[in-house]
Structure formats: C-alpha cells, structure tokens
Amino acid sequence: MTVETKLPYDKQYIESFSSDRKEPEWMKELRLHALEKADQLEMPKPDKTNITRWNFTKFRHDYIPGEKIASMNELPELLQEYFDQDNIPENLLIQRNQSVAYSTLSEELKEKGVIFTDIFTALEQHGDLVKKYFMTDAVSVDQNRLTALHAALVNSGAFIYVPKNVEIEVPLQIVFWHEDPSAALFNHVIVVADENSKLTVVENYLSSASEEETVANIVEEVFAHDNAKISFGAVDHLSSKTTTYLNRRGVAYENATIDWALGQMNDGNTVSENITHLIGNGSSSNANAVTVGRGKQIQNFTANIVQHGKGSDGFILQRGVMLEGATTIFNAIGKIEHGAIKANSEQESRLLMLSPNARGDANPILLIEENDVTAGHAASVGRVDPIQMYYLMSRGLPKDDAERLVIHGFLAPVVTQLPIESVKKQLTQVIERKVY
Amino acid sequence: MAGSVLEIKNLHVSIEDKEILKGVDLTIKGGEFHAIMGPNGTGKSTLASAIMGHPKYEVTEGSITLNGEDVLEMEVDERARAGLFLAMQYPSEISGVTTSDFLRSAINARRGEGNEIPLMKFIKELDKDLDYLEIDKSMATRYLNEGFSGGEKKRNEILQLMQLKPDIAILDEIDSGLDIDALKVVSKGINKMRSEEFGCLIITHYQRLLNYITPDFVHVMMQGRIVKSGGPELAKRLEAEGYEWLKEELGIKDETVEQNA
Ligand SMILES: Nc1ncnc2c1ncn2[C@@H]1O[C@H](COP(=O)(O)OP(=O)(O)O)[C@@H](O)[C@H]1O
Ligand SMILES: [Mg+2]
C-alpha cells in the first residue's frame, strides 16, 4: 500500500465546513492556514516506532450528527456499563459522532460561571475565550503535519472553563462516542482552570464495533493557572480499526498542579503523547498511565514533563501489559530547563510481557540543564514471575485467574489513581476484557 | 466421610539435576498431625515443594497420591483444589492485589463457578479469622505480603489456611521468625483446624512450636530421607539432647543432602 500524500480535503471544503458551523472568522482563518501548513509539514516521528505506513490521511470527514439521548434511563446498550444508574453524574456531556447527545451541568456550577459545553457552542458563545487557548500556548498548529491537519479539520470536542476561585468537588465527565466510523474523529478538548480554582475531569473515548478503517486525530489542551489544581482522568477505548494520533498537553503556571490518570486502552494502532509544561515556580504534575496491548496492535506512548519553574515537581508513572503479538513503546522524558533550580523529576516505566511474541521497550530519558536539581528514573521490561504464579496457583487459582490477578495488580498503581469510582470500575472491566 | 489420605512412596526429587530427596515414605491421614524435624539443608522444604508442585522441583521416582488420585499428574492449582495446602517458608509478595481480593478469588476457585461465596458471608468469616489470629483488620486491604514483616507473612499464611480449609496442610517453618506471642497465636489458629477431616504436616527445625501443637507423629529428616519416626517424646528428646545422638546412632557424619551415609 502506498500512503496518500495528497490531502483529502481542500480549501473550499474547509471554508464551507466552517461557515456551516457559523464559526468566528478567526477560526476559519486558522483552519485555512493550518490546511496550507499540513501540505508542507512533516509527519511526526515518534521515537522507536515507524509510522510511515500507518494510515492517517485517508479518511472521510462527513458530518454525521448522532441521535439524542432523551434520558439516562434509556442509554444505548454500549454506554450502559459506563454509568452506575444509582449514581448518574451531575455534570455530564455525551458526544455522539459530531454532535451532543446529552448534556447536564448543575445549577450551582452554572451560577458560578463554569462553562461546560461542546467546542462549537463554545466557539459561538465564548469565542474570545476559545481563541485565547485554541492551539496557542499548548499544542501548536505547525508542530507537525497531523497537528496542522487536526486544526484544519476539527469536527468535534469540548470546552471547559472554571473561573477564578471556584473549586469544584464533583467531577465533570465527558463521553466521546465514535459511533459511526465513516466520519473520522478530529476531536479537540480545552480545559481551563483559572487562578485558585480546582477541577476534576474524566473523559471516555469509545467506538462502536465496526470493520471500517478510520482515523482519530485528537488534541487536548489543559491549562492550570496560578494555584489551580486539575485532576484529569481518561479511558481511551477506540476500536481496532481506528488509527489514533493523540496529543494531551498540559500547561501549569505558578503553584499549579495537573495530575493525569490515563487508561490508554485503544484496540488499534496508537501514537499518544502526553506533555506537561511546568511553567510556574512550585508547579507540579503526576503523569500516570496504563496500557494493555493485544493482537498485532502497535502503540507508542510518550510521557513528557518539561520543567521551567523553580521547585517544580514532575513524576511520570507508566505501566503496560502486552499480550499476543502486541508492541508497546514507553518513552518517558523528564526535562529540566536551565534556571529551574530545586526542580525534581522522577519517572518509572514498567512493561510486563505475557507472550513470547509481544515486543516492547521502556525508554527513559532525562534531559537536565540545571545543576541544582534532583532526578531519578526506573524502567523495566519483564515477564511474570513463575514463583508468584506458583504461590497464587497453590491456593487453587487456575493459571488464567492467577495471571489476571498479577496483571491487575501490576496496573493497580495507576488504576487506583482514577478520580471517579465508576470510571475506575469501567477501566478495570476494559482491562479484564482486553486480557481475556 | 473420614479425612483424606496423602500417601508418599519412595519419593526421589531433584533440583537442577541434583538429587535432594532420596526415597521418602510418609502417609498422612485426616485427623493426624505429623511433625518433620531436622537440621537445615536436609530436604524438608524440598519435600513440601514437591508435594505442592513447585516448578523447579522434579520428581524422578516414587509416587504421591491423595485418596488414591495421582497428585503428580495434577497442576499446582488442581492439587490445591483437590484439598492440599502449603504454608510456604517464603511466601511471595503480590503487588497491587489485596489480601481480601486474593482470598475471595481463591475461595471461589475452590467452590467453583455458580457457587461463589456471598460477599457478606466472606467478609464476616474473614473478620472472624482476622480477630482470632489477632491480625489488624487493615491487612485485608493491604497488598498480599507486600511490605509485610516476617511475622505478618506467617500469620497471613495461617489466615489463608483457616479461610481455605484444606483437607491436608503442610506448614513449612511456620514458626521461624516469630516471637513467643506470635507463635502462640499462630499455634492457636492451627489447633483450631484440628478435626477428623484435617491432616497436617508441620515442618520445623525447632521443637519450640511443638510445645503448643502436640503432634501425633514425629519424623526426623536427614540426607533427604526420613531416618527416624516416633511419637511426641522423640521431639522432646531432640529438644533436650540435639541431633548428635541420633547421628551417632545412625552413623551419619554430615546430615545434609550433600553427603550420603
Ligand atoms: N532452589 C534451589 N536451588 C539449588 N539447590 C537447592 C534449592 N533449594 C534447595 N536446594 C538444595 O537442597 C538442599 C535441601 O534444601 P531444603 O529442602 O530447602 O532443606 P531444608 O528445608 O531442610 O532446610 C539444600 O541444601 C540445597 O543444597
Ligand atoms: Mg526449609
């Protein structure tokens, strides 16, 4: 197969797509500029994975609105396990294909000025705010061909803004349901926590089963202003026919915190980057991530914390399990910039291989340009300890059950970090299903 | 039904092509408590490991049966479900798996699909045994053996014994590293198991434990064989006089498996 180099959508298409959505002029221009860039820029080159033969540019971009969900009591079957019927979230956005199928936000949060909406409504109603954050200080349009393509073709997404001094204890939950693969998913998420605010957000990506090849090109930009705290959880579970490029980017200012808990459970080939810039002094980030690879799936994950602020604290923890013929690369990058005195950068990446055909690599990188700092790293690629298996089986557990316990245990340090109980349970189920 | 019968005949076991056990014969029946004593390096743990099916130990000759069924044909988990239990000298640490999740899985594996233990019943029985063994309730939610002290690991093994209720248990140096209070508690747990349905093989190189658990039979192991058997008085004599008289009586110079008589 030769990879298409010509882009599938032209200037005219983008212009009318933007007009149809009544987007502000700046957005249309940004899209058109990005389209031009997409023609010139190089593809991303993830460390240790060759993606030159992956399909990122052949897809359809039809606009397919999803059916509304009238009530949480009448959830489509696929979504049922994502919620606990006795405990429906107060603040919830369900996106189905390219439109909102369901959304609620508590009166209390509305009154406090919290914005929690889809990206198009945000562009319409809070254009200036979106403009300030849309591919400016986090992910840039011209980072590579795929980010440019993303900007040109964004067709769904969400926008969250928490005003100054507002602390939200209950989580905001978003479900991105890629129901119909004939439209590629160009999803854009912006989360902004203004000064002294606090927020927990959890998102789910899922696809309906389909044999059709499709593409997900996702950019998420998360901003924690001075003294803000964001706890960000995710469970990605896109189908085996979806080729995914995913950028999750955080920017933390003075004394701000962004904690990530990511369940990276896609079934298809995936390149996923999670980069956090600790700009402010005293800022911090815990980047926790798990993955399970299965089949012939190839996945490349980069967790990168870039520390500019004095006394900033970055901790990367990645755990992955590989089954069958899966390939998984964990790149962990701790970077301390010049001047970031007393910064601390720690990282741990561990892969567990359950099959002789699985392949994987944990690639620890420390880039330190300041003397007065502390840093540490640990990385390993290993197999299940036969003595552990013997111990568990000696209590009557069949081999499969014993293995399953070891796997859950291995992933537990990250899974237990997920901020919503129902999502934690759901991630556990996804792991369970992927393991057997 | 009366208890089970574990029958070991002429058992030879090698590890990495080195013969450790050189013909062990032993029969344990429900209702009986046996003790195997012997200095370090005489093959006691090897016997326990071979019975349970440790992957490193190879049985080269002889047989092990449980109620007439060939144990050596069974996988490790099948042996457990058939009624065997081994409290290990060095229990593994299982990170990320809580003691209670593990125990429930193990109990359910024995009970079989469709017959799982109701959650409330499980919690109640676990609480009862934790209390009985004077174990802090928090152990149930700690990861299995991870960061446990030596004593905590031993108590946890006995907790598992009480929860899983096997027909035949082998306890390998369950007393090692225990202070006297812990020893009493652990013994209390083991004694509680006593019934016509339960047989036990206690491996120790100190007589100390046998002050709290009275065995019906005492065996001494040297050079990979049982070299002497008797009643509780044999343990007492070993406590008082050590192993020298026995070595002399049997003409053994080096009691470890390294040498043959
Ligand atoms: N894992 C092992 N690898 C190699 N040799 C072993 C191993 N385990 C035991 N042995 C050998 O078997 C002998 C008996 O060991 P063991 O059964 O543990 O004795 P005991 O429990 O009576 O102290 C030891 O002296 C040692 O030489
Ligand atoms: Mg031993």
XYZ file of C-alpha atoms and ligand atoms in Angstrom:
725
model
C 0.000 0.000 0.000
C 1.294 3.431 -0.810
C 0.372 6.218 1.528
C -1.665 9.036 0.073
C 0.303 12.211 0.206
C -2.345 14.445 -1.200
C -4.774 15.691 1.403
C -8.349 14.579 1.018
C -9.994 17.927 1.713
C -9.412 21.271 0.069
C -9.773 24.955 0.877
C -13.296 25.175 -0.407
C -14.419 22.266 1.683
C -12.943 23.782 4.842
C -14.462 27.184 4.126
C -17.926 25.811 3.793
C -17.471 23.441 6.742
C -16.570 26.416 8.920
C -19.362 28.610 7.541
C -21.934 25.881 8.084
C -20.952 25.894 11.726
C -21.137 29.711 11.927
C -17.633 29.819 13.293
C -15.924 33.123 14.074
C -13.761 34.473 11.287
C -10.515 33.826 13.192
C -11.361 30.135 13.400
C -11.976 29.874 9.689
C -8.669 31.590 9.017
C -6.889 29.345 11.474
C -8.296 26.318 9.692
C -7.261 27.569 6.259
C -3.794 28.484 7.437
C -3.494 25.054 9.031
C -4.550 23.359 5.807
C -1.748 25.097 3.949
C 0.716 24.069 6.658
C -0.487 20.492 6.540
C 0.681 20.313 2.966
C 4.191 21.412 3.889
C 4.902 19.886 7.276
C 6.472 16.529 8.077
C 4.696 13.678 9.778
C 5.513 13.242 13.489
C 8.350 10.810 14.198
C 7.647 9.003 17.444
C 10.758 7.530 18.988
C 11.220 3.817 18.183
C 8.052 3.352 16.138
C 7.929 3.677 12.397
C 4.527 5.055 11.421
C 5.266 5.818 7.789
C 2.884 3.084 6.650
C 0.084 3.941 9.046
C -2.967 5.498 7.547
C -3.514 8.961 8.990
C -4.554 10.807 5.888
C -7.052 8.592 4.142
C -10.447 9.020 5.759
C -13.841 10.550 5.300
C -14.804 13.697 7.120
C -18.561 13.614 6.685
C -20.625 15.446 9.243
C -22.746 12.886 10.989
C -24.839 14.105 13.870
C -25.601 11.472 16.498
C -29.024 10.694 17.834
C -30.022 12.461 21.042
C -30.239 10.532 24.267
C -33.522 11.553 25.850
C -32.837 10.256 29.307
C -30.133 8.475 31.223
C -32.640 5.684 31.870
C -32.659 4.969 28.167
C -28.973 4.699 27.478
C -27.886 2.801 24.383
C -26.505 -0.567 25.408
C -22.901 0.262 24.674
C -22.981 3.149 27.145
C -24.713 1.354 29.972
C -21.609 -0.033 31.579
C -20.095 3.435 31.644
C -22.514 4.599 34.292
C -23.799 3.486 37.588
C -27.572 4.011 37.373
C -27.758 4.904 41.053
C -25.064 7.456 40.621
C -25.503 9.409 37.392
C -23.010 12.273 37.192
C -24.438 15.732 37.796
C -22.190 17.187 35.152
C -22.058 15.167 32.018
C -21.545 15.680 28.321
C -22.110 12.831 25.882
C -20.962 13.438 22.361
C -22.188 11.039 19.725
C -20.332 11.321 16.462
C -20.135 15.074 15.859
C -22.982 16.312 17.993
C -24.063 16.490 21.588
C -26.415 13.682 22.531
C -26.812 14.576 26.173
C -25.555 17.265 28.482
C -26.137 18.439 32.032
C -24.428 20.928 34.283
C -25.602 21.596 37.813
C -27.318 24.926 38.516
C -24.743 25.643 41.164
C -21.873 25.433 38.698
C -23.737 27.433 36.071
C -24.268 30.189 38.616
C -20.594 30.166 39.454
C -19.803 30.789 35.804
C -18.473 27.370 34.921
C -18.558 26.675 31.193
C -19.008 23.061 30.171
C -20.045 22.656 26.568
C -19.158 21.259 23.176
C -16.488 23.042 21.163
C -18.841 24.551 18.560
C -21.152 26.071 21.139
C -18.065 27.431 22.882
C -16.824 28.985 19.629
C -20.212 30.588 19.176
C -20.772 31.823 22.717
C -17.286 32.246 24.158
C -15.263 32.887 21.033
C -12.652 35.103 22.648
C -12.002 32.653 25.416
C -11.596 29.772 22.997
C -9.355 31.911 20.791
C -7.036 32.536 23.718
C -6.419 28.831 24.251
C -7.034 27.129 20.918
C -3.632 25.865 19.732
C -1.744 28.838 21.096
C 0.257 28.041 24.235
C -0.071 24.266 24.363
C -0.144 22.366 21.072
C 0.789 24.450 18.066
C -0.708 24.105 14.614
C 2.658 23.708 12.961
C 4.092 21.115 15.312
C 3.708 18.559 12.525
C 1.521 17.537 9.645
C -1.015 15.839 11.887
C -1.495 18.732 14.306
C -1.976 21.030 11.325
C -4.444 18.614 9.801
C -6.210 18.478 13.124
C -6.605 22.252 13.266
C -7.923 22.344 9.734
C -10.475 19.605 10.267
C -11.649 19.767 13.896
C -15.156 18.351 13.842
C -15.983 17.781 17.485
C -14.820 18.438 21.012
C -15.482 20.033 24.352
C -14.648 23.200 26.221
C -14.403 23.561 29.984
C -13.717 26.774 31.843
C -13.642 27.159 35.611
C -13.496 30.797 36.778
C -11.154 32.170 39.428
C -11.579 30.884 42.973
C -14.176 28.295 42.004
C -13.462 24.898 43.469
C -15.471 22.024 42.025
C -15.553 18.886 44.103
C -17.813 16.742 41.887
C -16.192 15.575 38.662
C -17.140 16.693 35.172
C -17.468 13.726 32.851
C -17.315 13.650 29.067
C -18.015 10.705 26.810
C -16.833 10.845 23.215
C -18.652 8.121 21.386
C -17.314 7.479 17.919
C -20.412 5.677 16.783
C -20.096 5.900 13.041
C -16.551 5.417 11.762
C -17.290 6.848 8.338
C -16.542 10.239 9.853
C -13.024 10.485 11.221
C -12.713 11.841 14.756
C -10.966 15.218 14.876
C -11.722 15.927 18.467
C -10.491 18.978 20.336
C -10.717 19.413 24.089
C -9.807 22.529 26.037
C -9.816 22.586 29.836
C -9.041 25.832 31.617
C -8.831 26.204 35.392
C -8.428 29.871 36.191
C -6.475 31.144 39.231
C -7.134 29.385 42.542
C -9.678 27.051 41.038
C -9.988 23.320 41.319
C -11.460 20.752 38.992
C -11.704 17.046 38.264
C -12.480 15.965 34.742
C -12.800 12.482 33.325
C -13.252 11.594 29.694
C -14.039 8.398 27.840
C -13.364 7.595 24.230
C -15.207 4.658 22.767
C -16.199 3.369 19.357
C -18.955 1.111 18.187
C -17.732 -2.114 16.698
C -17.058 -1.717 13.004
C -14.937 -3.199 10.277
C -14.420 0.154 8.608
C -10.953 1.704 8.816
C -10.960 5.142 10.366
C -8.747 7.800 11.908
C -8.781 9.639 15.217
C -6.695 12.785 15.385
C -7.170 14.268 18.814
C -5.739 17.316 20.527
C -6.403 18.167 24.142
C -5.107 21.291 25.845
C -5.255 21.649 29.600
C -4.382 24.871 31.425
C -3.943 25.324 35.165
C -3.476 28.975 36.031
C -1.779 30.170 39.230
C -2.645 27.988 42.224
C -5.142 25.965 40.241
C -5.436 22.222 40.526
C -6.649 19.910 37.776
C -7.149 16.224 38.143
C -7.593 14.709 34.701
C -8.684 11.107 34.141
C -9.273 9.326 30.865
C -10.152 5.957 29.469
C -9.366 5.674 25.763
C -11.009 2.701 24.131
C -11.203 3.227 20.392
C -11.656 0.253 18.081
C -9.045 -1.936 16.434
C -9.819 -0.329 13.068
C -9.091 3.173 14.338
C -5.605 4.581 13.829
C -5.103 7.157 16.551
C -2.860 10.167 16.960
C -3.469 11.744 20.330
C -1.901 14.803 21.902
C -2.659 15.597 25.521
C -0.898 18.726 26.574
C -0.848 20.494 29.919
C 0.425 23.898 30.948
C 0.768 24.686 34.665
C 1.532 28.171 35.966
C 2.641 29.347 39.451
C 1.999 26.666 42.090
C -0.448 24.958 39.802
C -0.971 21.212 39.565
C -2.055 18.966 36.726
C -2.420 15.298 37.596
C -3.119 12.802 34.857
C -4.553 9.296 35.210
C -4.801 7.807 31.743
C -6.194 4.426 30.801
C -4.794 4.027 27.299
C -6.850 1.075 26.163
C -7.310 1.612 22.438
C -7.510 -1.568 20.390
C -5.912 -0.067 17.277
C -2.529 1.374 16.390
C -1.910 4.418 18.517
C 0.582 7.207 18.934
C -0.147 9.087 22.110
C 1.773 11.986 23.568
C 1.197 13.433 26.986
C 3.332 16.523 27.532
C 3.076 18.809 30.518
C 4.877 22.116 30.773
C 5.517 23.154 34.352
C 5.956 26.849 33.669
C 5.356 28.274 37.120
C 7.500 28.064 40.209
C 6.247 25.364 42.546
C 4.084 23.779 39.874
C 3.702 20.018 39.761
C 2.420 17.118 37.729
C 1.848 13.420 38.239
C 1.535 11.719 34.881
C 0.119 8.250 35.481
C -0.729 5.991 32.579
C -1.546 2.355 31.875
C -1.977 0.389 28.713
C -2.765 -3.144 27.589
C -1.652 -4.184 24.120
C -3.264 -7.082 22.307
C -3.323 -8.737 18.907
C -0.923 -7.168 16.439
C -1.508 -3.738 17.869
C 1.389 -1.270 17.793
C 1.370 1.545 20.319
C 3.784 4.322 21.127
C 3.341 6.385 24.273
C 5.319 9.399 25.288
C 5.003 10.925 28.713
C 6.983 14.107 28.925
C 7.178 16.667 31.712
C 9.076 19.824 30.868
C 10.037 21.791 33.951
C 10.692 25.501 33.680
C 9.602 26.559 37.172
C 11.806 26.669 40.239
C 10.965 23.933 42.708
C 8.664 22.269 40.212
C 7.908 18.606 40.675
C 7.285 16.091 37.904
C 6.514 12.413 38.332
C 5.850 10.016 35.463
C 4.486 6.545 36.171
C 3.689 4.242 33.239
C 2.635 0.607 33.382
C 1.866 -1.576 30.412
C 0.926 -5.184 29.776
C 1.473 -6.828 26.422
C -0.320 -9.900 25.174
C -0.153 -11.925 21.973
C 1.829 -10.087 19.281
C 1.425 -6.562 20.602
C 4.169 -3.971 20.506
C 4.333 -1.166 23.046
C 6.882 1.593 23.428
C 7.010 3.722 26.548
C 9.033 6.882 26.162
C 9.390 8.793 29.403
C 11.054 12.172 29.202
C 11.885 14.305 32.202
C 13.249 17.644 31.115
C 14.537 20.309 33.472
C 15.247 23.643 31.848
C 18.081 25.951 32.778
C 17.122 28.068 35.800
C 14.630 25.588 37.250
C 16.573 25.253 40.462
C 15.348 22.777 43.086
C 13.217 21.068 40.483
C 12.584 17.365 40.935
C 11.994 14.965 38.083
C 11.121 11.323 38.690
C 9.978 8.652 36.330
C 9.115 4.977 36.301
C 8.064 2.954 33.248
C 7.381 -0.745 33.503
C 6.212 -3.239 30.911
C 5.023 -6.748 31.592
C 5.076 -9.220 28.709
C 2.766 -12.194 28.773
C 3.599 -13.676 25.438
C 6.866 -14.595 23.751
C 5.641 -12.753 20.642
C 4.975 -9.464 22.389
C 7.536 -6.758 21.984
C 8.180 -3.671 23.975
C 10.615 -1.123 25.148
C 10.725 1.297 28.031
C 12.845 4.213 27.081
C 13.842 6.500 29.962
C 15.197 9.932 29.113
C 16.376 12.648 31.471
C 17.373 15.972 29.929
C 18.741 18.225 32.605
C 20.100 21.693 32.013
C 20.352 22.885 35.583
C 22.691 21.704 38.341
C 20.718 22.291 41.472
C 18.034 19.674 40.905
C 17.077 16.122 41.823
C 16.079 13.455 39.349
C 15.628 9.736 39.129
C 14.407 7.110 36.754
C 13.471 3.458 36.675
C 12.472 1.357 33.709
C 11.940 -2.323 33.142
C 10.569 -4.836 30.705
C 9.844 -8.157 32.322
C 7.794 -11.296 32.454
C 5.515 -12.730 35.094
C 7.489 -14.267 37.932
C 6.881 -18.054 37.879
C 7.277 -18.230 41.661
C 4.467 -15.695 42.085
C 2.333 -17.804 39.772
C 3.167 -20.914 41.789
C 2.203 -19.168 45.008
C -1.150 -17.997 43.647
C -1.937 -21.313 41.987
C -1.051 -23.181 45.168
C -4.183 -21.591 46.622
C -6.346 -23.123 43.923
C -6.401 -20.322 41.355
C -6.252 -21.635 37.784
C -3.356 -20.266 35.753
C -5.506 -17.757 33.863
C -7.010 -16.371 37.046
C -3.620 -16.120 38.685
C -2.242 -14.307 35.650
C -5.209 -11.964 35.649
C -4.614 -11.097 39.302
C -0.954 -10.388 38.618
C -1.906 -8.141 35.681
C -4.489 -6.172 37.639
C -2.006 -5.876 40.472
C 0.679 -4.655 38.112
C -1.619 -1.952 36.729
C -3.155 -1.055 40.100
C -0.774 1.810 40.965
C -2.261 3.767 38.057
C -5.816 2.418 38.022
C -6.335 3.372 41.657
C -5.478 6.978 40.731
C -8.534 7.417 38.517
C -10.691 10.074 40.142
C -14.191 8.650 39.551
C -15.210 5.337 41.076
C -17.422 4.313 38.148
C -14.640 5.097 35.682
C -12.167 3.141 37.743
C -14.543 0.208 37.662
C -15.026 0.641 33.972
C -11.296 0.757 33.280
C -10.938 -2.426 35.305
C -13.587 -4.007 33.092
C -11.904 -2.836 29.912
C -8.646 -4.306 31.180
C -10.441 -7.524 32.050
C -11.962 -7.746 28.595
C -8.704 -6.967 26.881
C -6.798 -9.504 28.915
C -9.147 -12.427 28.200
C -16.657 -39.029 55.423
C -13.464 -39.576 57.324
C -10.488 -37.452 56.336
C -8.284 -37.638 53.289
C -5.155 -39.741 52.907
C -1.936 -38.356 51.461
C 0.454 -41.135 50.618
C 4.076 -40.569 49.657
C 6.062 -43.575 48.472
C 9.758 -43.850 47.694
C 9.877 -40.202 46.628
C 13.000 -39.044 44.826
C 13.261 -35.371 43.938
C 15.933 -33.455 42.042
C 16.558 -29.807 41.579
C 18.700 -28.780 38.647
C 19.730 -32.422 38.202
C 20.920 -32.720 41.796
C 19.094 -35.368 43.786
C 17.785 -33.904 47.043
C 15.199 -36.412 48.244
C 16.399 -39.972 48.136
C 13.364 -42.086 48.875
C 10.807 -40.628 51.286
C 7.881 -42.680 52.559
C 5.157 -40.986 54.551
C 1.410 -41.312 54.987
C -0.756 -38.560 56.470
C -4.411 -39.197 57.259
C -7.233 -36.903 58.224
C -7.182 -36.324 61.972
C -3.396 -36.789 62.230
C -0.753 -34.180 62.986
C 2.735 -35.100 61.820
C 5.903 -33.168 62.504
C 9.019 -33.352 60.380
C 12.120 -32.142 62.144
C 15.670 -31.935 61.021
C 18.581 -29.543 60.711
C 18.827 -27.067 57.837
C 19.603 -28.386 54.394
C 18.224 -31.882 54.922
C 15.418 -31.683 52.337
C 12.363 -30.653 54.363
C 11.298 -27.753 52.131
C 12.044 -29.868 49.085
C 9.506 -32.428 50.276
C 6.890 -29.700 50.822
C 7.605 -28.126 47.410
C 7.437 -31.446 45.585
C 4.061 -32.239 47.147
C 2.656 -28.867 46.054
C 4.260 -28.952 42.600
C 6.860 -26.169 42.677
C 8.036 -25.695 39.072
C 11.746 -26.108 39.921
C 11.497 -29.463 41.622
C 11.462 -32.609 39.556
C 10.153 -35.894 40.871
C 12.358 -38.602 39.387
C 10.955 -41.632 41.168
C 8.172 -42.675 43.501
C 4.602 -41.527 43.911
C 2.325 -39.106 45.732
C -1.387 -39.839 45.927
C -4.299 -38.121 47.596
C -7.163 -40.501 48.283
C -5.672 -42.744 45.628
C -5.525 -39.988 42.985
C -2.157 -39.345 41.389
C -1.074 -35.938 42.678
C 1.961 -35.817 40.399
C -0.347 -35.781 37.377
C -2.080 -32.641 38.669
C -1.219 -28.994 38.032
C -0.456 -26.901 41.093
C -3.947 -25.373 41.198
C -5.570 -28.783 40.792
C -3.616 -30.060 43.778
C -4.939 -27.161 45.822
C -8.497 -27.746 44.709
C -8.084 -31.446 45.478
C -7.510 -30.418 49.088
C -3.794 -29.708 49.558
C -2.373 -26.551 51.090
C 1.189 -25.414 51.666
C 2.056 -22.584 54.015
C 5.310 -21.526 52.435
C 8.575 -20.784 54.154
C 8.968 -17.723 51.933
C 5.553 -16.515 50.689
C 5.606 -14.389 47.511
C 4.704 -10.717 47.530
C 1.906 -9.897 45.085
C 1.879 -6.196 44.414
C -1.426 -4.499 43.672
C -3.568 -7.441 44.815
C -5.217 -7.003 48.183
C -5.237 -9.879 50.648
C -9.014 -9.881 50.658
C -9.444 -9.849 46.848
C -6.956 -12.647 46.599
C -8.619 -14.714 49.302
C -12.045 -14.317 47.770
C -10.711 -15.410 44.362
C -9.013 -18.405 45.952
C -12.111 -19.417 47.904
C -14.247 -19.078 44.795
C -11.784 -21.078 42.727
C -12.305 -23.946 45.180
C -16.069 -23.542 45.325
C -16.415 -23.406 41.557
C -18.455 -21.318 39.164
C -22.045 -20.692 40.197
C -21.246 -21.476 43.817
C -19.313 -18.308 44.728
C -19.263 -17.229 48.340
C -21.688 -14.360 49.026
C -19.741 -11.173 49.682
C -21.236 -10.536 53.115
C -20.549 -14.058 54.245
C -16.969 -13.761 53.043
C -16.438 -10.503 54.908
C -17.935 -11.912 58.072
C -15.772 -15.014 58.043
C -12.662 -13.065 57.155
C -13.286 -10.675 60.045
C -13.769 -13.577 62.399
C -10.468 -15.202 61.427
C -8.598 -11.887 61.489
C -9.814 -11.410 65.054
C -8.957 -14.942 66.020
C -5.392 -14.503 64.767
C -5.151 -11.039 66.327
C -4.381 -9.506 62.950
C -5.148 -5.853 62.329
C -8.173 -5.504 60.030
C -6.155 -3.309 57.714
C -4.274 -6.365 56.481
C -7.307 -7.317 54.376
C -6.846 -4.229 52.220
C -3.065 -4.319 52.093
C -1.388 -5.839 49.063
C -0.700 -9.518 49.615
C 2.533 -9.920 51.598
C 3.931 -6.689 50.189
C 5.929 -4.940 52.882
C 4.714 -7.441 55.481
C 7.059 -8.239 58.341
C 8.178 -11.851 58.675
C 5.620 -12.391 61.409
C 2.813 -10.814 59.392
C 3.560 -13.114 56.471
C 3.317 -16.176 58.713
C 0.043 -15.022 60.221
C -1.261 -14.355 56.751
C -0.390 -17.912 55.712
C -2.405 -19.229 58.662
C -5.229 -16.834 57.808
C -5.289 -18.386 54.347
C -5.229 -21.858 55.872
C -8.239 -21.065 58.044
C -10.116 -19.452 55.169
C -9.422 -22.148 52.590
C -9.981 -25.108 54.944
C -7.916 -27.695 53.090
C -8.007 -31.426 53.846
C -4.263 -31.783 54.196
C -1.973 -28.858 55.068
C 1.795 -28.676 55.039
C 3.254 -25.895 57.134
C 6.865 -25.148 56.262
C 8.707 -23.409 59.117
C 5.600 -21.546 60.102
C 7.354 -20.755 63.387
C 10.514 -19.188 62.018
C 10.978 -15.542 62.861
C 8.048 -15.467 65.274
C 8.262 -14.083 68.788
C 6.599 -16.070 71.537
C 3.283 -14.182 71.396
C 3.014 -14.561 67.648
C 3.944 -18.220 67.984
C 1.077 -18.748 70.426
C -1.419 -17.037 68.127
C -0.283 -18.978 65.074
C -0.481 -22.241 67.061
C -3.948 -21.323 68.233
C -5.006 -20.965 64.593
C -3.505 -24.298 63.619
C -5.040 -26.098 66.598
C -8.432 -24.698 65.688
C -8.201 -26.624 62.415
C -7.938 -29.939 64.231
C -10.672 -32.352 63.251
C -11.110 -35.825 61.859
C -11.268 -34.235 58.407
C -7.984 -32.379 58.667
C -4.464 -33.777 58.417
C -1.361 -31.679 58.933
C 2.353 -31.918 58.317
C 4.360 -29.460 60.375
C 7.920 -28.811 59.263
C 10.229 -27.213 61.768
C 13.751 -27.377 62.975
C 12.890 -26.227 66.479
C 10.950 -28.247 68.986
C 9.541 -24.946 70.363
C 6.416 -24.967 68.151
C 5.594 -28.477 69.343
C 5.093 -27.138 72.875
C 1.929 -25.549 71.545
C 0.886 -28.045 68.916
C 1.168 -31.645 70.015
C 1.954 -33.892 67.058
C 0.780 -37.471 66.869
C 3.894 -38.490 64.939
C 7.394 -37.064 64.769
C 9.798 -37.780 61.917
C 13.402 -36.781 61.571
C 14.811 -35.969 58.167
C 18.467 -36.228 57.246
C 20.251 -36.602 53.917
C 16.951 -36.417 52.043
C 15.310 -39.303 53.885
C 13.190 -39.865 56.941
C 15.716 -41.511 59.211
C 13.643 -41.913 62.355
C 9.989 -41.786 63.346
C 8.334 -41.786 66.742
C 5.815 -40.040 68.958
C 5.941 -36.636 70.680
C 8.648 -37.931 73.035
C 11.084 -38.013 70.093
C 10.700 -34.248 69.677
C 11.285 -33.747 73.395
C 14.468 -35.775 73.295
C 15.751 -33.830 70.292
C 14.995 -30.604 72.148
C 16.918 -31.800 75.195
C 19.845 -33.530 73.503
C 20.074 -32.150 69.965
C 20.671 -34.268 66.875
C 24.132 -35.640 67.728
C 22.981 -38.816 69.473
C 20.786 -39.659 66.539
C 23.546 -39.077 64.020
C 25.775 -41.302 66.087
C 23.114 -43.971 66.364
C 22.649 -43.924 62.586
C 26.302 -43.480 61.764
C 25.706 -40.171 59.955
C 28.527 -37.617 59.829
C 27.050 -34.941 57.559
C 23.262 -34.797 57.875
C 22.687 -32.512 54.838
C 21.777 -33.845 51.444
C 25.268 -33.095 50.180
C 26.562 -36.398 51.579
C 25.436 -39.961 51.607
C 25.826 -42.135 54.656
N 16.411 -23.552 44.647
C 17.437 -24.382 44.879
N 18.466 -24.404 44.006
C 19.502 -25.244 44.217
N 19.609 -26.066 45.272
C 18.630 -26.087 46.173
C 17.487 -25.236 46.029
N 16.660 -25.449 47.060
C 17.270 -26.394 47.825
N 18.444 -26.766 47.301
C 19.353 -27.781 47.838
O 18.602 -28.730 48.534
C 19.066 -28.878 49.841
C 17.890 -29.077 50.748
O 17.169 -27.892 50.799
P 15.814 -27.723 51.576
O 14.854 -28.750 51.114
O 15.413 -26.301 51.435
O 16.264 -28.035 53.068
P 15.574 -27.674 54.447
O 14.212 -27.156 54.180
O 15.582 -28.956 55.165
O 16.447 -26.669 55.090
C 19.851 -27.637 50.159
O 20.963 -27.918 50.960
C 20.311 -27.160 48.813
O 21.591 -27.668 48.538
Mg 13.332 -25.231 54.596
